[in-house]
CSV table of N, CA and C in Angstrom, one decimal:
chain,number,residue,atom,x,y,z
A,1,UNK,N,6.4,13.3,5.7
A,1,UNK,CA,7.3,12.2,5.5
A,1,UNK,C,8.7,12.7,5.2
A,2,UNK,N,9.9,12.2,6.2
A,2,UNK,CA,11.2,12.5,5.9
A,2,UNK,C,11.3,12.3,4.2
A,3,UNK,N,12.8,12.7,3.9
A,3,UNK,CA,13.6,12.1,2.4
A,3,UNK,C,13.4,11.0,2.8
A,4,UNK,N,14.1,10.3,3.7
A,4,UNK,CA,14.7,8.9,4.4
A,4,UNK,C,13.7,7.9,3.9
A,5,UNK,N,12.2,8.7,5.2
A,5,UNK,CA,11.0,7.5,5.1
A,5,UNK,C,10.5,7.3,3.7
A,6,UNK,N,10.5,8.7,3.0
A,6,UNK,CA,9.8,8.1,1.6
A,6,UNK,C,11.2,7.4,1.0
A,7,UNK,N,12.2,7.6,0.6
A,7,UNK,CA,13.1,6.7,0.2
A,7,UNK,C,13.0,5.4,0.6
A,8,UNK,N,12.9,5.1,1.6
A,8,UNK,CA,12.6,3.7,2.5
A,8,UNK,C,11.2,3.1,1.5
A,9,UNK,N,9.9,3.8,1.9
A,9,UNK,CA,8.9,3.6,1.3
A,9,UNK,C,8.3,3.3,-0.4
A,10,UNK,N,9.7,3.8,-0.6
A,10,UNK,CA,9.3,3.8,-2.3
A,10,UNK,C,10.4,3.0,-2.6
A,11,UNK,N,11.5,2.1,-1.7
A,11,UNK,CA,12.5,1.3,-2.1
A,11,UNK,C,12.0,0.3,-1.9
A,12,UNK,N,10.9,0.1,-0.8
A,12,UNK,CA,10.3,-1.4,-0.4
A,12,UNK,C,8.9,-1.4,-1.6
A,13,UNK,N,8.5,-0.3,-2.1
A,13,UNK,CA,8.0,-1.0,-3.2
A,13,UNK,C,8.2,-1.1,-4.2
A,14,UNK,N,9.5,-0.6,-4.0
A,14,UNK,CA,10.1,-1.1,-6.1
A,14,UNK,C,10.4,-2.7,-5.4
A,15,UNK,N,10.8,-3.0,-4.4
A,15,UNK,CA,11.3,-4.6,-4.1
A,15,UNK,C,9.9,-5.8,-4.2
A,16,UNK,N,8.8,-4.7,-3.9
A,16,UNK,CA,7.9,-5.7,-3.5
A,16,UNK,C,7.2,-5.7,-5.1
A,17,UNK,N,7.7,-4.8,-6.0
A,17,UNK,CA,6.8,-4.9,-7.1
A,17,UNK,C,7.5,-6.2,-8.7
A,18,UNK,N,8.8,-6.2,-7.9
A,18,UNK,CA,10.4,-7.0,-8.3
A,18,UNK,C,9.2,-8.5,-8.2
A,19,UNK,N,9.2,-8.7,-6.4
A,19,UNK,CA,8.9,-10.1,-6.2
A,19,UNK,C,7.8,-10.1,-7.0
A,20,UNK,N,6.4,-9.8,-7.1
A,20,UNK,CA,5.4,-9.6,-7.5
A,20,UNK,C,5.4,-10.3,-8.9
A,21,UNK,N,6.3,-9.4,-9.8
A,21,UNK,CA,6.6,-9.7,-11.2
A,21,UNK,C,7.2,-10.6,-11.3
A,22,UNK,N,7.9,-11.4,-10.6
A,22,UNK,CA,9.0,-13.0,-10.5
A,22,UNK,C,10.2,-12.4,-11.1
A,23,UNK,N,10.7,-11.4,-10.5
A,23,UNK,CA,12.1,-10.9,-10.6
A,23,UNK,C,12.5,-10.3,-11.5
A,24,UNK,N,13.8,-10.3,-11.8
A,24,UNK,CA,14.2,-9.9,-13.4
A,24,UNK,C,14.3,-10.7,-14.2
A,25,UNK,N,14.9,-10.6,-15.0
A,25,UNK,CA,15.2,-11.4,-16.6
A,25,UNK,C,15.5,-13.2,-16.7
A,26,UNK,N,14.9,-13.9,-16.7
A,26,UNK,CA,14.9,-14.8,-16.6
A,26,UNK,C,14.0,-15.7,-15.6
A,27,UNK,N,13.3,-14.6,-15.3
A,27,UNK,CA,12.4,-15.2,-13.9
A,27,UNK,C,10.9,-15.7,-15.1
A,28,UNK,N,9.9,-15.5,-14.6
A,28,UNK,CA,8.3,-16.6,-15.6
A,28,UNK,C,8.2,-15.8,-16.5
A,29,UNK,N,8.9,-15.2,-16.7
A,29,UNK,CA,8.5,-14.8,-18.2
A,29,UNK,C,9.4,-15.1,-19.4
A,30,UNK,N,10.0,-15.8,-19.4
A,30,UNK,CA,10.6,-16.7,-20.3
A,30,UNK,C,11.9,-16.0,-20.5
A,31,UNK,N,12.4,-14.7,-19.8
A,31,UNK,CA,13.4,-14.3,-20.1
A,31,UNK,C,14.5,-14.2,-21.6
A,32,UNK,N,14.0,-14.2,-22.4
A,32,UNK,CA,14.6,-13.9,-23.6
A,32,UNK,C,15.2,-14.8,-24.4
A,33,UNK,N,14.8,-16.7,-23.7
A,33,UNK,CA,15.5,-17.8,-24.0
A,33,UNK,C,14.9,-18.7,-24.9
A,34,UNK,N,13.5,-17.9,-25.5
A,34,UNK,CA,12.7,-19.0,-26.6
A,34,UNK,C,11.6,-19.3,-25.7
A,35,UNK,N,11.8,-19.6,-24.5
A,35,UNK,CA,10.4,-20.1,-23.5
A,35,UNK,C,9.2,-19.3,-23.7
A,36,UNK,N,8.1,-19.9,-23.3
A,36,UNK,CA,6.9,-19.3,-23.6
A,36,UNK,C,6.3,-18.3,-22.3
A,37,UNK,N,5.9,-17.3,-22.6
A,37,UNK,CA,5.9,-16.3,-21.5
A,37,UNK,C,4.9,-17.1,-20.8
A,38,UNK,N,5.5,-17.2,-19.4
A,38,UNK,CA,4.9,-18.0,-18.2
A,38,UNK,C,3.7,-16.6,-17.4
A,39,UNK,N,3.0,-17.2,-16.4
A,39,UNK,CA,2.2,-16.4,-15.8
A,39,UNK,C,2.5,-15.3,-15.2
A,40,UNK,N,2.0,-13.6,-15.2
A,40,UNK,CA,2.2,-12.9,-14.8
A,40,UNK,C,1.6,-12.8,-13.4
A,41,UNK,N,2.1,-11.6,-12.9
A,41,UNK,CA,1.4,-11.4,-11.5
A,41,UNK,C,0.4,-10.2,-11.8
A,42,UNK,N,-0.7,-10.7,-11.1
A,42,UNK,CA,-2.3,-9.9,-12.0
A,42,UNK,C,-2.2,-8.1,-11.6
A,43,UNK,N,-2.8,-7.6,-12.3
A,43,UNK,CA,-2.4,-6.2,-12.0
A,43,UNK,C,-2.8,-5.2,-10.2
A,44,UNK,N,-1.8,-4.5,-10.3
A,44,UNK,CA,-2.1,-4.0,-8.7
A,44,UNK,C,-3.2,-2.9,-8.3
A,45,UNK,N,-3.8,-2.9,-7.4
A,45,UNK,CA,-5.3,-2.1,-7.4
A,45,UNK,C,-4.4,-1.1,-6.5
A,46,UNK,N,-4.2,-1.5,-5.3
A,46,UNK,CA,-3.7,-0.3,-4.8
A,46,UNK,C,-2.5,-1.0,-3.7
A,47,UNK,N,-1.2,0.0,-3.1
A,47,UNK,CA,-0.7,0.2,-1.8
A,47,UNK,C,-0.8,1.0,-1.3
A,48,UNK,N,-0.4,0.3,-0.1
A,48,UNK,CA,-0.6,0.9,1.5
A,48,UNK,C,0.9,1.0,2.3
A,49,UNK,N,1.8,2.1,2.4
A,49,UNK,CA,2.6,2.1,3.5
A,49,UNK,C,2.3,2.3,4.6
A,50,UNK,N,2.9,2.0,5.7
A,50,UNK,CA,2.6,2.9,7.1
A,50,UNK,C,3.8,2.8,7.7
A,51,UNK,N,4.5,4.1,8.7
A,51,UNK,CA,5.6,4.2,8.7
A,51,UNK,C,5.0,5.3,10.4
A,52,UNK,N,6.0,5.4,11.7
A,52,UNK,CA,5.6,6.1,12.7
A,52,UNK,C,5.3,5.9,13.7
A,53,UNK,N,4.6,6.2,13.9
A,53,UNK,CA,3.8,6.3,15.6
A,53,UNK,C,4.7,5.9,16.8
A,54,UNK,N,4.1,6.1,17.9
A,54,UNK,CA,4.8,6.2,19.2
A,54,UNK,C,6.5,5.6,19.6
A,55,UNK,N,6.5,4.2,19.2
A,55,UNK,CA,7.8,3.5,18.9
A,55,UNK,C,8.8,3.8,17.4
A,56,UNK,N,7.7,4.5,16.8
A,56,UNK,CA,8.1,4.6,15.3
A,56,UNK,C,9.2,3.6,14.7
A,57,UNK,N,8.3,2.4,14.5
A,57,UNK,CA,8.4,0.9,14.1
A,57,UNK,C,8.8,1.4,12.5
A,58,UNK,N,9.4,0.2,12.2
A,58,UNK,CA,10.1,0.0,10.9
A,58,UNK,C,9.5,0.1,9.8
A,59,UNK,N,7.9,0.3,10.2
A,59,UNK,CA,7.1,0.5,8.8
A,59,UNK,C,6.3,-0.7,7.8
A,60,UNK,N,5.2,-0.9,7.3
A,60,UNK,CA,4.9,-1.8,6.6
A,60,UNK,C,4.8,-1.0,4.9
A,61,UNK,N,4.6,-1.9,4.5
A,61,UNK,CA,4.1,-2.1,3.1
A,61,UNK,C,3.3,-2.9,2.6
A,62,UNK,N,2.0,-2.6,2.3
A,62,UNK,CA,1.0,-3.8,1.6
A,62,UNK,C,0.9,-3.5,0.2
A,63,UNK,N,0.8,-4.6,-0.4
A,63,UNK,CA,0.3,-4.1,-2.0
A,63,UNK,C,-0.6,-5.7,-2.2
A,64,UNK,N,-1.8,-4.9,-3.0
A,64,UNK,CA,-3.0,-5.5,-3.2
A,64,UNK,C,-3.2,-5.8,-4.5
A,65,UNK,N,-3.7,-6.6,-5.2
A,65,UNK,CA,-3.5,-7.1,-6.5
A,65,UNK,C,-5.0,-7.2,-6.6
A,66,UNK,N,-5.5,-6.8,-7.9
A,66,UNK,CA,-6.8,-6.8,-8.8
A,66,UNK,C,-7.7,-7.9,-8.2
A,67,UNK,N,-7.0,-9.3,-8.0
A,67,UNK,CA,-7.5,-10.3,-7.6
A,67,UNK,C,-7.8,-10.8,-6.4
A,68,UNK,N,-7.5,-9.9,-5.3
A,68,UNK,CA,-7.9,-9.7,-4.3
A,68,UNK,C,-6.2,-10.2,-3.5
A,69,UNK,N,-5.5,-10.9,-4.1
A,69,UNK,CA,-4.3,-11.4,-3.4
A,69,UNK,C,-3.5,-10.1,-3.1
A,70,UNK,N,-2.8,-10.2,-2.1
A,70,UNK,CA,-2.0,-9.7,-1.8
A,70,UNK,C,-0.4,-9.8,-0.9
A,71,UNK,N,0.1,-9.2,-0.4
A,71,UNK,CA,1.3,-9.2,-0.3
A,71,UNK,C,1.9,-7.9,1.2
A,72,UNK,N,2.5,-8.3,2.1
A,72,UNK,CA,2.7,-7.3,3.1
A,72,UNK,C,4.1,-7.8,3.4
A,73,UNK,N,5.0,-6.3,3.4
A,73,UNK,CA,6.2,-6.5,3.9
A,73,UNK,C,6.5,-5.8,4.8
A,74,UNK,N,6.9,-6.0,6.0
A,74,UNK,CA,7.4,-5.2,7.5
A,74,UNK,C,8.8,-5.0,7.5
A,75,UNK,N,9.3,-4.3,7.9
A,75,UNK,CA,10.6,-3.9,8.7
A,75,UNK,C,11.2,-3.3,7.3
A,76,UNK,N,12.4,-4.1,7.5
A,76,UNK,CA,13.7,-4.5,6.2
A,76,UNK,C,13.2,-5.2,5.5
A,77,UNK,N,12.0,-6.0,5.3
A,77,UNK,CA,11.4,-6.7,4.1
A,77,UNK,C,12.1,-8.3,4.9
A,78,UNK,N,12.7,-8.2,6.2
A,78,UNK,CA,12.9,-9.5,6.0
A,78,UNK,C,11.2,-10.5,7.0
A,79,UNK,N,10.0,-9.8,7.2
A,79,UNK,CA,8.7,-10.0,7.3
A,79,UNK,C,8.2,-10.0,6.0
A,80,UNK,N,7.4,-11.2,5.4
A,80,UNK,CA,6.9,-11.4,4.0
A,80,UNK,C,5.8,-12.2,4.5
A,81,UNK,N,4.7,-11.6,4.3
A,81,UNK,CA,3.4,-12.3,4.5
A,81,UNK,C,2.4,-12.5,3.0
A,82,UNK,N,2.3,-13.1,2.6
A,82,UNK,CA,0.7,-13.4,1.9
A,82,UNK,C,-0.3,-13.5,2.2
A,83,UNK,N,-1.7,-12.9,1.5
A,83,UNK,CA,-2.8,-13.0,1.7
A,83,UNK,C,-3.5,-13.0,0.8
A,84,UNK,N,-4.7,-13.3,1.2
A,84,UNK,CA,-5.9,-13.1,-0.1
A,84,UNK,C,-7.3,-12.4,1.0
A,85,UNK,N,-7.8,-11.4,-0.3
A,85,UNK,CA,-8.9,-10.5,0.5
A,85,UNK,C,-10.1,-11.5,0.2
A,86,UNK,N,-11.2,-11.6,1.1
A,86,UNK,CA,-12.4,-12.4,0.6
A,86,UNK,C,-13.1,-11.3,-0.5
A,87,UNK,N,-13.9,-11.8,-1.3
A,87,UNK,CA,-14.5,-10.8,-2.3
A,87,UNK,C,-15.1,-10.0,-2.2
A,88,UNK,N,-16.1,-10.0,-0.6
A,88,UNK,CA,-16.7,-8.6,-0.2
A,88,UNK,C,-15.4,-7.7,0.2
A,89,UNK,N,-14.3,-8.3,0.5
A,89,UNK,CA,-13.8,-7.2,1.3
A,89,UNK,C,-12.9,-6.7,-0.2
A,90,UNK,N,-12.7,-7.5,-1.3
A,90,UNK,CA,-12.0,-6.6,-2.3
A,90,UNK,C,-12.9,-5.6,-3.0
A,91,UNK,N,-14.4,-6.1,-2.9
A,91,UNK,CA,-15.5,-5.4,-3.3
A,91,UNK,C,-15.3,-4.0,-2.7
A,92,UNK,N,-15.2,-4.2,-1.5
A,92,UNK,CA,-15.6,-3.2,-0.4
A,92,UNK,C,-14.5,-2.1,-1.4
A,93,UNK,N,-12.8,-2.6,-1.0
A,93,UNK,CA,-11.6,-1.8,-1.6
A,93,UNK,C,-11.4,-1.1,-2.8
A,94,UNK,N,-11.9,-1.4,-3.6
A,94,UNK,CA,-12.3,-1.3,-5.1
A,94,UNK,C,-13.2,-0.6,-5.2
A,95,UNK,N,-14.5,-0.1,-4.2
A,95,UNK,CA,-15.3,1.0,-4.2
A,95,UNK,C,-14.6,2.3,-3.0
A,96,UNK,N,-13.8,1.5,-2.5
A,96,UNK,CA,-13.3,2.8,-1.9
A,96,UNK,C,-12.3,3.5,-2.8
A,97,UNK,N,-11.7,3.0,-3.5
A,97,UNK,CA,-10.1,3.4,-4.0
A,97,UNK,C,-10.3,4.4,-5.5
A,98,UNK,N,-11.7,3.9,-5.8
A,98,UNK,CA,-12.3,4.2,-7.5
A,98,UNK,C,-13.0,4.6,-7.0
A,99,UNK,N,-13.6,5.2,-5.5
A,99,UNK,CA,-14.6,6.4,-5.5
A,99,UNK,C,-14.3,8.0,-5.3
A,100,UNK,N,-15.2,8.5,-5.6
A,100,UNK,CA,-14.8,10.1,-6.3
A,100,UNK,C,-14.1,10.8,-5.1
A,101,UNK,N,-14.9,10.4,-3.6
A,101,UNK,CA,-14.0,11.0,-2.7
A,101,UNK,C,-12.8,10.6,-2.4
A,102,UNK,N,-12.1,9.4,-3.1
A,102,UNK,CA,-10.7,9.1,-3.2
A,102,UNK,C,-10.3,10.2,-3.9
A,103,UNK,N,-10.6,10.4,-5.5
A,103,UNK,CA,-9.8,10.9,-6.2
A,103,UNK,C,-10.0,12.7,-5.8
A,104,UNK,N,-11.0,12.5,-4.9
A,104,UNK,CA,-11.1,14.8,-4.6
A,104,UNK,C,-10.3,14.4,-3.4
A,105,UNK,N,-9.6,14.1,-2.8
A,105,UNK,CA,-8.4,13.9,-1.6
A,105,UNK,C,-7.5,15.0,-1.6
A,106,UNK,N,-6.7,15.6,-1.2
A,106,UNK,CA,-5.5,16.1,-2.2
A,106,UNK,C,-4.0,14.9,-1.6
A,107,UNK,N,-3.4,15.7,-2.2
A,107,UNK,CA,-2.0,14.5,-2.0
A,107,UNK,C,-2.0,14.1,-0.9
A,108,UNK,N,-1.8,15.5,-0.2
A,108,UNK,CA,-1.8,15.5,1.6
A,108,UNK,C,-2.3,16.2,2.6
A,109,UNK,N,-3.2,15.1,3.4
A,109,UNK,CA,-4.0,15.7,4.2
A,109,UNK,C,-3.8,15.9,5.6
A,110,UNK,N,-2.7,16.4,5.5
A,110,UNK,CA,-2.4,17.2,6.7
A,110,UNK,C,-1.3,18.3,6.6
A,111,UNK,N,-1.3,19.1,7.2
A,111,UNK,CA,-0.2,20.4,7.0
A,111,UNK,C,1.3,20.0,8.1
A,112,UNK,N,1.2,19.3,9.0
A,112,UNK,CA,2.2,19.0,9.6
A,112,UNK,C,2.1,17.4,10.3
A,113,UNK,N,2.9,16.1,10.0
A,113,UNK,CA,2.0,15.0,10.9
A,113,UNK,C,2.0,15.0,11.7
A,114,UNK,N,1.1,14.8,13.1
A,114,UNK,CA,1.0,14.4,14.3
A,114,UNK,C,2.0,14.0,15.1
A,115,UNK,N,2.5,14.6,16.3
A,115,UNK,CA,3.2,14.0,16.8
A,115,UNK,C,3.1,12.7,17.2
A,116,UNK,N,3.8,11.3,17.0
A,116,UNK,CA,3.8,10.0,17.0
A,116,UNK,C,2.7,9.3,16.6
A,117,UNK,N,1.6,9.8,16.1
A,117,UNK,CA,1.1,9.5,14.5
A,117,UNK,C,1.5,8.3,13.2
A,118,UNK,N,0.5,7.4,13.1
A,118,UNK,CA,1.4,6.8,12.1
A,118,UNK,C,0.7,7.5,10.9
A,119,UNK,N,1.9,7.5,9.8
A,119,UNK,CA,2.1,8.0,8.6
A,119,UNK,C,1.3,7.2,7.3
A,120,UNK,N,0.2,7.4,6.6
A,120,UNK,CA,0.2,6.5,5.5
A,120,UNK,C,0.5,7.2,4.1
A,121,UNK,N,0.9,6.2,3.3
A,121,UNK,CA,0.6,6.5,2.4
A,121,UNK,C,-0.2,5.2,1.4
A,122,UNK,N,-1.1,6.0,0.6
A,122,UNK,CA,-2.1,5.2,-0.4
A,122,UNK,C,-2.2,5.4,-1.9
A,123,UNK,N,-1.9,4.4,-2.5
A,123,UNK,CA,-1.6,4.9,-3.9
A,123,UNK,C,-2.4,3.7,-4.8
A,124,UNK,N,-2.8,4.5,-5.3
A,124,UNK,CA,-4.0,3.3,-6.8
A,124,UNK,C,-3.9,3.9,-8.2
A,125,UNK,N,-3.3,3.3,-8.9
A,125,UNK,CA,-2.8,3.9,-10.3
A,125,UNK,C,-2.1,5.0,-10.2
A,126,UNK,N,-1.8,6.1,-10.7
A,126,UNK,CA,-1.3,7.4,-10.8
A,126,UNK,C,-1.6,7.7,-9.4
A,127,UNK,N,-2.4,7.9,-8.4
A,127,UNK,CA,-2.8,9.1,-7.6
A,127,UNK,C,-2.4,8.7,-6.0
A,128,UNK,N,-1.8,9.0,-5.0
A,128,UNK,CA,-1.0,8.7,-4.4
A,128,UNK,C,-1.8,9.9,-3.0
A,129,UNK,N,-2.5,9.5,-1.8
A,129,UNK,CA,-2.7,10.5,-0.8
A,129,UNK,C,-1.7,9.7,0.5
A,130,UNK,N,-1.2,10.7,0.9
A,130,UNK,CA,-0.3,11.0,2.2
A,130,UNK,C,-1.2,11.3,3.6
A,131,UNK,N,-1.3,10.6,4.5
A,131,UNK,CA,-2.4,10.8,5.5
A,131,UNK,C,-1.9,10.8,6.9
A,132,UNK,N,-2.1,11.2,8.0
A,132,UNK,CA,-1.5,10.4,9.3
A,132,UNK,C,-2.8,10.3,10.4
A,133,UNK,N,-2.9,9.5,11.0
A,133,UNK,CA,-3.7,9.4,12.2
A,133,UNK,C,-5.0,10.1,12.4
A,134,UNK,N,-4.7,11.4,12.2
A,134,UNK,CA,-5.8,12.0,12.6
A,134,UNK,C,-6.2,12.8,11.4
A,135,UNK,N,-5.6,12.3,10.6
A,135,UNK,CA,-6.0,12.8,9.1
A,135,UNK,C,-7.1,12.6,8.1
A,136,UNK,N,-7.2,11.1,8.9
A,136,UNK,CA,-7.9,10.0,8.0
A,136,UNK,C,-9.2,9.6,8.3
A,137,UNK,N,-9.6,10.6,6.7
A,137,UNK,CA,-10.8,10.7,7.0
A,137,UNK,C,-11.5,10.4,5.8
A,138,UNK,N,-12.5,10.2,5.4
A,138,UNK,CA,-13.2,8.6,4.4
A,138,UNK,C,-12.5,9.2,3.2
A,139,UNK,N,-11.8,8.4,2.4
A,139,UNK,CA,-12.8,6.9,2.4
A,139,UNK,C,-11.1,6.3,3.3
A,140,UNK,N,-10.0,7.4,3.2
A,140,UNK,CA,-8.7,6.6,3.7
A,140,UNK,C,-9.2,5.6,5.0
A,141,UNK,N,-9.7,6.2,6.1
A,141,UNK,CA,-10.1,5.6,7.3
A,141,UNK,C,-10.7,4.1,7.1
A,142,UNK,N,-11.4,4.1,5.6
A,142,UNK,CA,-12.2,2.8,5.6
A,142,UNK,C,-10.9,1.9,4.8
A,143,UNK,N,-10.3,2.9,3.8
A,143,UNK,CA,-8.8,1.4,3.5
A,143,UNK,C,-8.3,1.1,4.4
A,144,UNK,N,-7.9,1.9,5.6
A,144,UNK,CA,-7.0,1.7,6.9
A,144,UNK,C,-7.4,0.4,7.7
A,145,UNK,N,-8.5,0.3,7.8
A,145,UNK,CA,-9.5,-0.4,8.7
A,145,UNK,C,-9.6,-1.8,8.2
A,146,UNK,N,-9.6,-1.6,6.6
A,146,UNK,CA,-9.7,-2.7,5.8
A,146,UNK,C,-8.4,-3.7,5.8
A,147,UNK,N,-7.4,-3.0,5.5
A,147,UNK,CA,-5.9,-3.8,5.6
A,147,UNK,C,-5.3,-3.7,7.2
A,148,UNK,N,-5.9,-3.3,8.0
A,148,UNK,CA,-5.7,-3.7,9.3
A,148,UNK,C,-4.7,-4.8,9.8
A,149,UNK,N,-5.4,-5.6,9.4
A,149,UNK,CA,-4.7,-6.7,9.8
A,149,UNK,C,-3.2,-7.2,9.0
A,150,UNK,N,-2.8,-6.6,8.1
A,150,UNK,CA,-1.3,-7.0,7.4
A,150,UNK,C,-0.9,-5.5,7.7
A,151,UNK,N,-1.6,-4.4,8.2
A,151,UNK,CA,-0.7,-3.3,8.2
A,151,UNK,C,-0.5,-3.1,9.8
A,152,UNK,N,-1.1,-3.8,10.7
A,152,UNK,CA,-0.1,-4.0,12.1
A,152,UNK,C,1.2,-4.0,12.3
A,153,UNK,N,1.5,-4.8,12.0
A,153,UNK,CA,3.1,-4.6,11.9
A,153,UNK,C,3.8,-4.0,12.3
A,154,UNK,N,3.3,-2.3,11.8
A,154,UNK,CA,3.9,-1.3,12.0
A,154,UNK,C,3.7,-1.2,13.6
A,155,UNK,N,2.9,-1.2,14.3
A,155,UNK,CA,2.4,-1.0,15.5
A,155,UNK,C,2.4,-1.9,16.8
C-alpha cells in the first residue's frame, strides 16, 4: 500500500468513524449544553478497505458495527450506503474476526501486491492484516466474501 493509499484509507476512516459517532461537539451526545447524553453509535467489530485492481478504482471502505449494522463508503465518500448484516451472517463475521487464525495472520500477507490486485485491508480492535488477491487466504477470504456485496464498489 502506497503513503497516498493508506493516507486515503485511514482519512476515510477517521470520516466514517466522525459520521458513525454523530459528529463533533454538539452532535447526540449533548455536546456540553446540559442535554442528556443522546444515543451512541454501538461499538465497531471490524473494517474493511479495498483499494486497486485492474482500473484501480477509488477504493471502498466498510465499517461494521457489533450490531450487525453497518456502513460503506466508495470513492471520495461522496457513495454512502447503509446496511444491516442478517444474524447468521454477523454470526458467521464475529467467528471469523475473533478466531485464532485471524489473530496468527501477520500484518501482511504478501511480500509484494499483485499486479492489478485489489488491496485489503482488515482491522478488528487493535490488529489490522494487509492482504491482496491472491493473498487471501482464511479466514480473510471468508470476510471478503462476506462483505462482498458493499465492498464492490471498488470493482
Amino acid at each position: 500500500m502506497t503513503v497516498g493509499s493508506r493516507r486515503g484509507a485511514l482519512l476515510a476512516g477517521a470520516l466514517l468513524t466522525v459520521a458513525l459517532n454523530g459528529g463533533c461537539a454538539g452532535g447526540t451526545d449533548g455536546g456540553g449544553d446540559g442535554a442528556p447524553p443522546g444515543p451512541t453509535a454501538p461499538a465497531e467489530l471490524v473494517t474493511v478497505s479495498v483499494s486497486g485492481g485492474l482500473a484501480g478504482g477509488p477504493g471502498v471502505f466498510v465499517a461494521v458495527a457489533a450490531d450487525g449494522s453497518l456502513t460503506s463508503v466508495a470513492g471520495t465518500g461522496a457513495e454512502v450506503e447503509n446496511g444491516e448484516l442478517t444474524d447468521a451472517q454477523l454470526a458467521e463475521l464475529t467467528d471469523l474476526v475473533e478466531s485464532d487464525a485471524f489473530a496468527a495472520l501477520p500484518p501482511q500477507t504478501y511480500d509484494a501486491p499483485a499486479p492489478d490486485a485489489f488491496r485489503y485491508t482488515v482491522v478488528h480492535g487493535e490488529r489490522y492484516v494487509m492482504a491482496d488477491d491472491a493473498s487471501l487466504t482464511p479466514p480473510l477470504d471468508g470476510i471478503v466474501a462476506l462483505l462482498a456485496p458493499w465492498l464492490s464498489a471498488a470493482g
